[in-house]
């Protein structure tokens, strides 16, 4: 793939590089991000290569790309879980991260306690915590699951509990890593609505959502496409959708030829 | 590259013989056979096919000796073990049942903890009737408070366990003769008259069934042990099925709070307890999933030698540990992401569940200055 052509094609939608401080219009900015790991054999392996990303405040953006292209790594760098080898990151605080596997996110034995776990860092009254937990579980469609043991939930239900935990914290930035992997169509829509409602209710919440499902693009305000550790394209969802569909078509042509 | 390709097949004697290990699935065997045939055609210098036989296992007529069938075959056992693991539930026994809500759900968890302790101590030092009364009371309480399928399951297990214990102890506590002679000298030596037998029909030996005998001592030991086992297991089951882990942790914290003054890290202990309660399920899940993974490979266990079977099990245990450590790492990351910074005192655990008495919010409000910085 000719990356330089693609980058030139997407250059129009990229914001100008800031020199000192990030613009307030952007909730997430990553500039020239690189991330490398050293293998046991001593070889240096690049996962992110000079990635730049700008996500405007109050919007839901999708991050797409094939498996192993570095989407989750970029998300972890933005969350502060990994330190970039090179480049700079700015993400509005407080921020919340939801893992792809809910078993990694849900840390308490019952639903209620887990959703309330993230609120432990705030100085909140018992009533306030209860209100937030109930509201977050309502948002993901699980109000009656308050006292359920986590191990009795299905994968999709655990995922929604993980999302409720993030929503309860009322963060400015939500970093969501393949939330809908374990969900069926109904749950998928429910989760998208929950995130959209969260964004709409406050107006200044920003979400960056890693996904493989192209149909989710219709709910996004913008999208970023990655390939081989690089941000190949970013812009409005319809452009990204068309780009991916064209790629799929050319791939199918190659197979059939 | 060609040499490297040859070396790979040279290193695999099964491939050179045109066979593949029989424990591989049929599809693999087919592919392997085709591959080795085409390879053999293209490389004429390869030695002819040979099928080595273990001489000690073959008699003069070329038939296998009968003794081989007497060697225990662990293949069936291994398969059965893995199937039972894979088919087991990932939920531990006696987990919390949120509905239907009974009056036991609304009892304060601190009262339940005291109640548990009392039921452990009472049967050990009380009369037989008292012990039996507690057993009856707990059984009736379970039947009344729990859903039918739950109490039948719980009582069935506990009665079976207590029953086995009762029979074993009743028959064996006084069944074996003493290994050393009693220290009291017989009347023939002392010259004193023997202790008169009871005039009220007292019998030390209650029942004799051939070599087995039930004595008063045996009955006492058996009833005490069986009642104690029943009481502990059933009261704990009742407590666990009607109380959330968080409620139990909050009750335990309430009892442990005075120990804070002598330097006991109460907050750390409670958080560790809660994390452990969550982690236990992940461990069960992992054990089950890896077993499922092995079963799905369709291993023909009967073709594996004992050492190969053991090797599979070692790999199984290694994989479980590896996955569990990975889980632990991921959970630690999730806790960091969710604002936990390693100090249990500054990260408040909220116990929201209500109870009849109500657990007071005994946490000291964290100092805003010491609040962790959000990531």
Coordinates of C-alpha atoms in Angstrom, one line a residue:
Chain A
X1 CA 0.0 0.0 0.0
X2 CA 1.2 3.5 -0.9
X3 CA 1.1 5.2 2.5
X4 CA 2.5 8.5 1.2
X5 CA -0.4 8.9 -1.2
X6 CA -2.9 8.0 1.5
X7 CA -1.4 10.4 4.0
X8 CA -1.5 13.2 1.4
X9 CA -5.1 12.3 0.7
X10 CA -6.0 12.6 4.3
X11 CA -3.8 15.7 5.0
X12 CA -6.7 18.0 4.4
X13 CA -8.6 16.8 7.4
X14 CA -5.6 16.8 9.7
X15 CA -5.3 19.9 12.0
X16 CA -2.2 22.0 12.0
X17 CA 0.6 20.8 14.3
X18 CA 0.6 22.9 17.5
X19 CA 3.9 24.2 18.7
X20 CA 3.6 24.7 22.4
X21 CA 0.4 23.7 24.1
X22 CA -2.5 21.6 22.7
X23 CA -5.5 23.3 21.4
X24 CA -8.5 23.3 23.8
X25 CA -10.7 22.1 21.0
X26 CA -9.1 18.7 21.1
X27 CA -9.7 16.3 24.1
X28 CA -7.1 13.9 22.8
X29 CA -3.9 14.7 20.9
X30 CA -1.1 12.5 20.1
X31 CA 1.8 13.8 18.1
X32 CA 4.4 11.7 16.3
X33 CA 3.9 8.8 18.7
X34 CA 6.2 5.8 18.4
X35 CA 6.3 2.7 20.6
X36 CA 8.9 0.0 20.3
X37 CA 9.5 -3.1 22.2
X38 CA 12.7 -5.2 22.5
X39 CA 12.3 -8.9 21.9
X40 CA 14.1 -11.6 23.9
X41 CA 16.5 -12.0 21.1
X42 CA 17.4 -8.3 21.5
X43 CA 15.6 -7.2 18.3
X44 CA 13.8 -3.9 18.3
X45 CA 10.2 -4.1 17.1
X46 CA 8.1 -1.1 16.3
X47 CA 4.4 -1.2 17.1
X48 CA 3.6 2.4 16.6
X49 CA 5.4 4.4 13.9
X50 CA 5.1 8.2 14.0
X51 CA 1.4 8.2 14.8
X52 CA -0.5 11.5 15.1
X53 CA -4.1 11.7 16.2
X54 CA -6.4 14.6 17.1
X55 CA -9.9 13.9 18.6
X56 CA -12.2 17.0 19.0
X57 CA -13.9 17.5 22.4
X58 CA -17.4 16.2 22.8
X59 CA -17.3 13.7 19.9
X60 CA -17.4 10.0 19.5
X61 CA -14.6 8.8 17.2
X62 CA -13.9 5.3 16.1
X63 CA -10.4 3.8 15.6
X64 CA -10.3 1.1 13.0
X65 CA -7.7 -1.1 11.4
X66 CA -6.7 -4.8 10.9
X67 CA -5.6 -7.0 13.7
X68 CA -2.1 -6.2 15.0
X69 CA -2.0 -2.8 13.5
X70 CA -1.4 -1.1 16.9
X71 CA -4.9 0.2 17.8
X72 CA -5.0 -1.2 21.3
X73 CA -1.4 -0.1 21.9
X74 CA -2.2 3.4 20.8
X75 CA -5.2 3.4 23.1
X76 CA -3.0 2.2 26.0
X77 CA -0.4 4.9 25.2
X78 CA -3.2 7.5 25.3
X79 CA -4.5 6.0 28.6
X80 CA -1.0 6.3 30.1
X81 CA -0.6 2.6 30.6
X82 CA 2.3 2.6 28.2
X83 CA 5.0 5.2 27.8
X84 CA 5.6 6.1 24.2
X85 CA 9.2 5.7 22.9
X86 CA 8.9 9.0 21.1
X87 CA 6.3 11.8 20.7
X88 CA 3.9 13.6 22.9
X89 CA 0.4 12.9 24.3
X90 CA -2.3 15.1 25.8
X91 CA -5.5 13.7 27.0
X92 CA -8.1 15.6 29.1
X93 CA -8.5 14.4 32.7
X94 CA -10.2 12.6 34.3
X95 CA -10.2 9.8 31.7
X96 CA -11.4 6.2 31.8
X97 CA -10.4 3.1 29.9
X98 CA -12.4 0.0 29.2
X99 CA -10.6 -3.2 28.3
X100 CA -11.5 -5.6 25.5
X101 CA -11.8 -8.5 27.9
X102 CA -14.3 -7.6 30.7
X103 CA -12.6 -10.1 33.0
X104 CA -9.6 -7.8 33.1
X105 CA -11.8 -4.8 34.0
X106 CA -14.2 -6.2 36.6
X107 CA -12.3 -6.5 39.8
X108 CA -15.0 -6.8 42.5
X109 CA -17.2 -9.9 43.3
X110 CA -20.6 -8.3 42.8
X111 CA -21.9 -5.8 40.1
X112 CA -22.7 -3.0 42.5
X113 CA -19.3 -3.0 44.2
X114 CA -17.5 -3.2 40.9
X115 CA -19.2 -0.2 39.4
X116 CA -18.5 1.7 42.6
X117 CA -14.8 0.7 42.7
X118 CA -13.7 3.5 40.4
X119 CA -15.4 6.1 42.6
X120 CA -13.2 5.1 45.6
X121 CA -10.7 7.8 44.6
X122 CA -13.3 10.6 44.9
X123 CA -14.6 12.1 48.1
X124 CA -18.3 11.2 47.6
X125 CA -21.1 10.6 50.0
X126 CA -22.8 7.1 50.1
X127 CA -25.9 8.5 48.5
X128 CA -24.0 10.1 45.7
X129 CA -22.1 6.8 45.0
X130 CA -25.4 4.9 45.1
X131 CA -27.0 7.4 42.7
X132 CA -24.1 7.2 40.2
X133 CA -24.0 3.4 40.3
X134 CA -27.7 3.1 39.7
X135 CA -27.6 5.7 36.9
X136 CA -24.6 4.0 35.2
X137 CA -26.3 0.6 35.4
X138 CA -29.5 2.1 34.0
X139 CA -27.5 3.5 31.1
X140 CA -26.3 0.1 30.1
X141 CA -29.6 -1.6 30.7
X142 CA -28.8 -3.5 33.8
X143 CA -30.6 -1.8 36.7
X144 CA -31.8 -5.2 38.2
X145 CA -28.3 -6.7 38.3
X146 CA -27.2 -4.6 41.3
X147 CA -26.5 -7.5 43.6
X148 CA -25.6 -10.2 41.1
X149 CA -22.3 -12.0 41.6
X150 CA -20.0 -11.2 38.6
X151 CA -19.3 -14.8 37.9
X152 CA -22.9 -15.5 37.1
X153 CA -22.9 -12.9 34.2
X154 CA -22.4 -13.7 30.6
X155 CA -19.5 -12.1 28.6
X156 CA -21.8 -9.4 27.2
X157 CA -23.2 -8.6 30.7
X158 CA -19.7 -8.4 32.1
X159 CA -18.8 -6.0 29.3
X160 CA -21.7 -3.7 30.2
X161 CA -20.7 -3.8 33.8
X162 CA -17.3 -2.7 32.8
X163 CA -18.8 0.2 30.7
X164 CA -21.0 1.1 33.6
X165 CA -17.9 1.4 35.8
X166 CA -16.4 3.8 33.3
X167 CA -19.6 5.8 33.0
X168 CA -20.1 6.1 36.8
X169 CA -16.8 8.0 37.0
X170 CA -18.2 10.7 34.8
X171 CA -14.9 11.2 33.0
X172 CA -14.1 13.7 30.3
X173 CA -12.5 11.1 28.1
X174 CA -13.6 7.5 27.5
X175 CA -11.1 5.2 25.9
X176 CA -12.9 2.1 24.8
X177 CA -11.1 -1.0 23.4
X178 CA -13.4 -3.2 21.3
X179 CA -16.4 -3.0 23.6
X180 CA -18.8 -4.9 21.5
X181 CA -16.6 -8.0 20.8
X182 CA -18.7 -10.2 23.2
X183 CA -22.0 -8.5 22.5
X184 CA -25.0 -9.5 20.4
X185 CA -26.8 -7.0 18.2
X186 CA -29.2 -5.8 20.8
X187 CA -26.5 -5.4 23.5
X188 CA -24.2 -3.7 20.9
X189 CA -26.8 -1.1 20.2
X190 CA -27.5 -0.7 23.9
X191 CA -23.9 0.0 24.6
X192 CA -23.5 2.5 21.7
X193 CA -26.6 4.3 22.9
X194 CA -25.2 4.4 26.5
X195 CA -22.0 5.9 25.3
X196 CA -23.8 8.4 23.0
X197 CA -26.2 9.4 25.8
X198 CA -23.2 9.9 28.1
X199 CA -21.7 12.2 25.5
X200 CA -24.9 14.0 24.8
X201 CA -25.9 14.6 28.4
X202 CA -22.8 16.5 29.4
X203 CA -21.6 17.8 26.1
X204 CA -17.9 17.8 26.9
X205 CA -17.3 14.0 27.1
X206 CA -15.1 12.6 24.3
X207 CA -14.9 9.0 23.4
X208 CA -12.4 7.1 21.3
X209 CA -13.7 3.7 20.4
X210 CA -11.6 0.9 18.9
X211 CA -13.7 -1.4 16.8
X212 CA -13.7 -3.9 13.9
X213 CA -17.4 -3.5 13.2
X214 CA -18.0 -1.2 10.3
X215 CA -21.7 -0.8 11.0
X216 CA -20.8 1.1 14.2
X217 CA -19.3 3.8 12.1
X218 CA -22.7 5.3 11.5
X219 CA -22.9 6.3 15.1
X220 CA -19.5 8.0 15.1
X221 CA -18.7 11.7 14.5
X222 CA -15.3 10.8 13.0
X223 CA -13.0 7.9 12.4
X224 CA -9.3 7.1 12.3
X225 CA -7.9 4.2 10.2
X226 CA -4.6 2.6 11.2
X227 CA -2.4 0.1 9.4
X228 CA 1.0 -1.3 10.2
X229 CA 1.5 0.9 13.2
X230 CA 0.6 4.1 11.4
X231 CA -2.4 6.4 11.2
X232 CA -3.3 6.0 7.5
X233 CA -6.4 8.1 7.4
X234 CA -8.7 10.2 9.5
X235 CA -11.8 12.1 8.8
X236 CA -15.5 11.7 8.6
X237 CA -17.0 8.2 9.0
X238 CA -18.4 7.9 5.5
X239 CA -14.9 8.6 3.9
X240 CA -13.3 6.0 6.1
X241 CA -16.2 3.5 5.4
X242 CA -15.7 4.0 1.7
X243 CA -11.9 3.6 2.0
X244 CA -12.3 0.3 3.9
X245 CA -14.9 -1.0 1.5
X246 CA -12.6 -0.1 -1.5
X247 CA -9.8 -2.0 0.3
X248 CA -11.9 -5.0 0.8
X249 CA -13.1 -5.0 -2.8
X250 CA -9.5 -4.8 -4.1
X251 CA -8.5 -7.6 -1.8
X252 CA -11.4 -9.8 -3.0
X253 CA -10.3 -9.0 -6.6
X254 CA -6.8 -10.1 -5.8
X255 CA -8.1 -13.4 -4.4
X256 CA -10.4 -14.1 -7.3
X257 CA -7.7 -13.3 -9.9
Chain B
X1 CA 16.4 -24.1 2.4
X2 CA 16.0 -27.6 0.9
X3 CA 18.5 -29.0 3.4
X4 CA 16.6 -27.3 6.2
X5 CA 13.4 -28.9 5.0
X6 CA 15.1 -32.3 4.9
X7 CA 16.4 -31.9 8.4
X8 CA 12.9 -31.2 9.7
X9 CA 11.7 -34.5 8.3
X10 CA 14.8 -36.3 9.5
X11 CA 14.1 -35.1 12.9
X12 CA 10.7 -36.7 12.8
X13 CA 10.9 -40.5 12.6
X14 CA 7.2 -40.8 12.2
X15 CA 7.2 -38.9 9.0
X16 CA 10.1 -41.0 7.6
X17 CA 8.1 -44.1 8.3
X18 CA 5.2 -42.7 6.4
X19 CA 3.3 -42.8 9.6
X20 CA 2.3 -40.1 12.0
X21 CA 1.9 -40.4 15.7
X22 CA -1.5 -42.0 16.2
X23 CA -2.5 -39.6 18.9
X24 CA -2.8 -36.9 16.2
X25 CA -6.3 -36.5 14.7
X26 CA -7.4 -38.4 11.6
X27 CA -7.1 -35.3 9.4
X28 CA -3.6 -34.7 10.5
X29 CA -2.7 -38.3 9.9
X30 CA -4.1 -38.1 6.4
X31 CA -2.2 -34.9 5.6
X32 CA 1.0 -36.3 7.1
X33 CA 0.7 -39.6 5.1
X34 CA 0.2 -37.7 1.8
X35 CA 3.1 -35.4 2.6
X36 CA 5.5 -38.2 3.4
X37 CA 4.4 -40.2 0.3
X38 CA 5.1 -37.3 -2.0
X39 CA 8.3 -36.6 -0.2
X40 CA 9.4 -40.2 -0.5
X41 CA 8.8 -40.1 -4.3
X42 CA 10.8 -37.0 -4.7
X43 CA 13.7 -38.2 -2.5
X44 CA 14.7 -41.8 -3.6
X45 CA 17.7 -42.0 -1.3
X46 CA 15.5 -42.3 1.8
X47 CA 15.7 -45.7 3.6
X48 CA 12.8 -48.1 3.1
X49 CA 9.9 -48.1 5.5
X50 CA 10.5 -49.9 8.7
X51 CA 8.2 -50.6 11.6
X52 CA 10.3 -51.2 14.7
X53 CA 8.7 -53.4 17.4
X54 CA 9.6 -53.6 21.0
X55 CA 11.0 -57.1 21.4
X56 CA 10.2 -57.6 25.0
X57 CA 6.5 -57.0 24.2
X58 CA 6.4 -59.6 21.4
X59 CA 6.6 -63.4 22.0
X60 CA 8.3 -66.0 19.7
X61 CA 5.2 -66.2 17.4
X62 CA 5.2 -62.5 16.9
X63 CA 2.1 -62.0 19.0
X64 CA 2.0 -59.5 21.8
X65 CA 2.4 -61.0 25.3
X66 CA -0.5 -61.1 27.6
X67 CA 1.1 -59.2 30.4
X68 CA 0.9 -55.9 28.5
X69 CA -2.9 -55.7 29.0
X70 CA -2.3 -55.8 32.8
X71 CA -0.4 -52.5 32.6
X72 CA -2.8 -49.8 33.9
X73 CA -3.9 -47.6 31.1
X74 CA -4.2 -44.1 32.3
X75 CA -5.6 -42.8 29.0
X76 CA -9.3 -43.3 30.0
X77 CA -8.5 -41.7 33.4
X78 CA -6.9 -38.6 31.8
X79 CA -9.7 -38.1 29.4
X80 CA -12.3 -38.5 32.2
X81 CA -10.4 -36.1 34.4
X82 CA -10.3 -33.4 31.7
X83 CA -13.9 -33.9 30.8
X84 CA -15.1 -33.6 34.3
X85 CA -13.0 -30.4 34.7
X86 CA -14.3 -29.0 31.5
X87 CA -17.8 -29.8 32.4
X88 CA -17.7 -28.4 35.9
X89 CA -19.4 -25.1 36.8
X90 CA -17.1 -22.1 37.1
X91 CA -19.2 -20.8 40.0
X92 CA -18.2 -21.9 43.4
X93 CA -20.6 -23.9 45.6
X94 CA -22.8 -21.8 47.8
X95 CA -22.5 -18.5 46.0
X96 CA -24.8 -15.6 46.8
X97 CA -28.4 -16.0 45.5
X98 CA -29.9 -12.5 45.1
X99 CA -33.5 -13.7 44.6
X100 CA -35.9 -14.6 45.9
X101 CA -35.1 -12.3 48.8
X102 CA -35.7 -13.9 52.1
X103 CA -35.6 -12.5 55.6
X104 CA -32.0 -13.9 55.9
X105 CA -30.9 -11.5 53.2
X106 CA -31.9 -8.6 55.3
X107 CA -30.1 -9.8 58.5
X108 CA -27.1 -7.7 59.3
X109 CA -23.9 -9.4 58.1
X110 CA -22.3 -8.8 61.5
X111 CA -25.0 -10.8 63.2
X112 CA -24.5 -13.5 60.7
X113 CA -20.8 -13.7 61.5
X114 CA -21.5 -14.0 65.2
X115 CA -24.1 -16.6 64.4
X116 CA -21.5 -18.5 62.4
X117 CA -19.0 -18.4 65.2
X118 CA -21.7 -19.6 67.7
X119 CA -22.6 -22.5 65.6
X120 CA -19.0 -23.6 65.4
X121 CA -18.5 -23.4 69.2
X122 CA -22.0 -24.7 70.4
X123 CA -22.0 -28.3 69.1
X124 CA -18.5 -29.0 70.3
X125 CA -19.4 -28.5 74.0
X126 CA -23.0 -29.3 74.3
X127 CA -25.3 -32.3 75.0
X128 CA -26.3 -34.7 72.3
X129 CA -29.9 -33.3 72.3
X130 CA -28.6 -29.8 71.9
X131 CA -26.4 -30.8 69.0
X132 CA -29.3 -32.7 67.3
X133 CA -31.6 -29.7 68.0
X134 CA -29.2 -27.3 66.1
X135 CA -28.9 -29.7 63.2
X136 CA -32.7 -29.9 63.0
X137 CA -33.1 -26.1 63.4
X138 CA -30.6 -25.5 60.6
X139 CA -32.2 -28.0 58.3
X140 CA -35.7 -26.5 58.8
X141 CA -34.3 -23.0 58.4
X142 CA -32.8 -24.0 55.1
X143 CA -36.0 -25.6 53.9
X144 CA -38.0 -22.6 54.9
X145 CA -35.7 -19.8 53.7
X146 CA -34.1 -21.2 50.5
X147 CA -35.6 -22.1 47.1
X148 CA -36.4 -25.8 46.9
X149 CA -33.6 -26.7 44.4
X150 CA -31.0 -24.9 46.5
X151 CA -31.9 -26.4 49.8
X152 CA -32.2 -29.9 48.3
X153 CA -28.8 -29.5 46.8
X154 CA -27.2 -28.1 49.9
X155 CA -28.8 -30.4 52.4
X156 CA -28.1 -33.4 50.1
X157 CA -24.4 -32.8 50.0
X158 CA -24.0 -32.0 53.7
X159 CA -26.1 -34.9 54.8
X160 CA -24.1 -37.3 52.6
X161 CA -20.9 -36.0 54.0
X162 CA -22.0 -36.1 57.6
X163 CA -23.6 -39.5 57.1
X164 CA -20.4 -41.0 55.8
X165 CA -18.4 -39.4 58.6
X166 CA -21.0 -40.7 61.2
X167 CA -20.8 -44.3 59.9
X168 CA -17.0 -44.4 59.6
X169 CA -16.5 -42.9 63.1
X170 CA -19.2 -45.0 64.8
X171 CA -17.7 -48.2 63.5
X172 CA -14.0 -47.3 63.8
X173 CA -13.7 -45.1 66.8
X174 CA -13.7 -48.0 69.3
X175 CA -13.6 -50.9 66.9
X176 CA -9.9 -51.4 66.8
X177 CA -8.4 -53.1 70.0
X178 CA -5.9 -51.0 71.9
X179 CA -2.4 -51.5 70.8
X180 CA -1.0 -51.5 74.3
X181 CA -2.4 -53.2 77.4
X182 CA -4.5 -51.1 79.8
X183 CA -2.6 -49.8 82.7
X184 CA -5.1 -50.9 85.4
X185 CA -3.9 -54.3 86.8
X186 CA -6.5 -57.1 86.6
X187 CA -8.3 -58.1 89.9
X188 CA -6.3 -61.4 89.9
X189 CA -3.1 -59.5 90.6
X190 CA -4.5 -56.8 93.0
X191 CA -6.7 -59.3 95.0
X192 CA -9.5 -56.7 95.0
X193 CA -13.1 -57.6 93.8
X194 CA -13.9 -56.6 90.2
X195 CA -16.0 -53.5 89.5
X196 CA -19.6 -54.6 89.6
X197 CA -21.6 -54.5 86.4
X198 CA -24.5 -52.1 86.0
X199 CA -27.8 -52.9 87.6
X200 CA -29.7 -50.7 85.2
X201 CA -29.0 -52.5 82.0
X202 CA -26.1 -50.2 81.1
X203 CA -24.2 -51.6 78.1
X204 CA -21.0 -50.1 76.8
X205 CA -21.2 -52.2 73.7
X206 CA -24.4 -51.2 71.8
X207 CA -24.2 -53.2 68.7
X208 CA -22.0 -55.9 67.3
X209 CA -21.9 -56.8 63.6
X210 CA -19.3 -59.5 63.1
X211 CA -16.0 -57.8 63.4
X212 CA -17.6 -54.4 63.6
X213 CA -18.9 -53.0 66.9
X214 CA -20.7 -49.8 67.9
X215 CA -19.9 -48.7 71.4
X216 CA -21.1 -45.7 73.4
X217 CA -17.8 -44.0 72.9
X218 CA -17.9 -44.6 69.1
X219 CA -21.5 -43.3 69.0
X220 CA -20.6 -40.2 71.0
X221 CA -17.6 -39.4 68.8
X222 CA -19.5 -40.0 65.6
X223 CA -22.5 -37.9 66.6
X224 CA -20.3 -35.1 67.7
X225 CA -18.3 -35.1 64.5
X226 CA -21.3 -35.5 62.2
X227 CA -23.3 -32.8 64.0
X228 CA -20.3 -30.4 64.0
X229 CA -19.7 -31.0 60.3
X230 CA -23.3 -30.5 59.4
X231 CA -23.6 -27.4 61.5
X232 CA -20.5 -25.8 60.2
X233 CA -21.1 -26.5 56.5
X234 CA -24.8 -25.8 56.5
X235 CA -24.6 -22.6 58.6
X236 CA -21.8 -21.4 56.3
X237 CA -23.8 -22.3 53.2
X238 CA -26.8 -20.4 54.6
X239 CA -24.7 -17.4 55.3
X240 CA -23.0 -17.4 51.9
X241 CA -26.1 -17.8 49.9
X242 CA -27.9 -14.9 51.6
X243 CA -25.0 -12.5 52.0
X244 CA -22.9 -10.8 49.3
X245 CA -19.1 -11.0 49.6
X246 CA -19.0 -7.2 50.1
X247 CA -21.4 -7.5 53.0
X248 CA -19.3 -10.1 54.6
X249 CA -16.2 -8.1 54.0
X250 CA -17.8 -5.0 55.5
X251 CA -18.8 -7.0 58.6
X252 CA -15.3 -8.4 59.0
X253 CA -13.9 -4.9 58.6
X254 CA -16.2 -3.7 61.4
X255 CA -14.9 -6.4 63.7
X256 CA -11.3 -5.8 62.8
X257 CA -11.3 -2.1 63.0
X258 CA -10.1 -2.0 66.7
X259 CA -7.0 -3.9 65.5
X260 CA -6.0 -0.9 63.4
X261 CA -4.7 0.7 66.6
X262 CA -2.1 -2.0 67.0
X263 CA -0.9 -1.7 63.4
X264 CA -3.0 -4.3 61.7
X265 CA -3.5 -3.2 58.0
X266 CA -7.3 -3.7 58.0
X267 CA -8.0 -1.8 54.8
X268 CA -5.4 -3.9 52.9
X269 CA -6.7 -7.2 54.3
X270 CA -10.3 -6.4 53.3
X271 CA -9.3 -5.3 49.8
X272 CA -7.2 -8.4 49.4
X273 CA -10.1 -10.5 50.6
X274 CA -12.5 -8.9 48.0
X275 CA -10.0 -9.2 45.2
X276 CA -9.4 -12.9 46.1
X277 CA -13.1 -13.6 46.1
X278 CA -13.2 -12.2 42.5
X279 CA -10.0 -13.9 41.5
X280 CA -11.1 -17.4 42.6
X281 CA -13.7 -17.4 39.9
X282 CA -11.2 -16.4 37.3
X283 CA -9.0 -19.3 38.4
X284 CA -11.9 -21.7 38.1
X285 CA -12.7 -20.3 34.6
X286 CA -9.1 -20.6 33.5
X287 CA -8.8 -24.2 34.7
X288 CA -12.0 -25.1 32.9
X289 CA -11.1 -23.2 29.7
X290 CA -7.6 -24.8 29.3
X291 CA -9.1 -28.2 29.9
X292 CA -11.7 -27.5 27.2
X293 CA -8.8 -26.4 24.9
X294 CA -7.0 -29.7 25.4
X295 CA -10.2 -31.7 24.8
X296 CA -11.0 -29.9 21.6
X297 CA -7.6 -31.1 20.2
X298 CA -9.1 -34.6 20.0
X299 CA -6.1 -36.3 21.5
X300 CA -6.2 -40.0 21.2
X301 CA -5.2 -40.7 24.8
X302 CA -4.9 -44.5 24.3
X303 CA -2.0 -44.0 22.0
X304 CA -0.1 -41.9 24.4
X305 CA 2.5 -43.4 26.7
X306 CA 2.3 -42.7 30.4
X307 CA 5.1 -40.2 30.2
X308 CA 3.4 -38.4 27.3
X309 CA 0.2 -38.2 29.2
X310 CA 2.0 -36.8 32.2
X311 CA 3.7 -34.3 29.9
X312 CA 0.3 -33.2 28.6
X313 CA -0.8 -32.6 32.2
X314 CA 2.4 -30.7 33.0
X315 CA 1.7 -28.5 30.0
X316 CA -1.8 -28.1 31.3
X317 CA -0.7 -26.9 34.7
X318 CA 1.9 -24.6 33.1
X319 CA -0.7 -23.0 30.9
X320 CA -3.0 -22.4 33.8
X321 CA -0.3 -20.7 35.8
X322 CA 0.8 -18.7 32.8
X323 CA -2.8 -17.5 32.1
X324 CA -3.5 -16.8 35.8
X325 CA -0.4 -14.6 36.0
X326 CA -1.4 -12.8 32.9
X327 CA -4.9 -12.2 34.4
X328 CA -3.3 -10.9 37.6
X329 CA -1.2 -8.4 35.5
X330 CA -4.2 -7.3 33.5
X331 CA -6.3 -6.8 36.7
X332 CA -3.5 -4.8 38.2
X333 CA -3.6 -2.6 35.1
X334 CA -7.3 -2.3 35.3
X335 CA -7.1 -1.2 38.9
X336 CA -4.5 1.5 38.0
X337 CA -6.7 2.7 35.2
X338 CA -9.6 2.9 37.6
X339 CA -7.7 5.1 40.0
X340 CA -6.2 2.7 42.5
X341 CA -2.6 3.7 43.4
X342 CA -1.7 1.0 45.8
X343 CA -2.8 2.7 49.0
X344 CA -6.0 1.1 50.3
X345 CA -6.5 3.9 52.8
X346 CA -6.9 6.5 50.1
X347 CA -9.0 4.4 47.9
X348 CA -12.4 3.9 49.5
X349 CA -14.2 0.6 49.0
X350 CA -18.0 1.4 48.9
X351 CA -20.2 -1.1 50.7
X352 CA -23.6 -0.1 49.4
X353 CA -25.8 -3.1 50.2
X354 CA -28.5 -2.3 52.8
X355 CA -29.3 -4.6 55.7
X356 CA -31.9 -4.5 58.5
X357 CA -29.6 -3.0 61.0
X358 CA -27.5 -1.1 58.5
X359 CA -23.8 -1.0 58.3
X360 CA -22.6 2.5 59.2
X361 CA -20.3 4.4 56.9
X362 CA -17.4 4.0 59.2
X363 CA -14.7 5.0 56.7
X364 CA -12.8 8.1 57.5
X365 CA -13.3 10.5 54.6
X366 CA -10.1 10.8 52.7
X367 CA -8.3 14.0 52.7
X368 CA -8.9 15.8 49.4
X369 CA -5.2 16.8 49.4
X370 CA -4.2 13.2 49.5
X371 CA -6.5 12.1 46.8
X372 CA -4.7 10.4 44.1
X373 CA -4.2 12.3 40.9
X374 CA -6.4 11.1 38.1
X375 CA -4.5 9.5 35.3

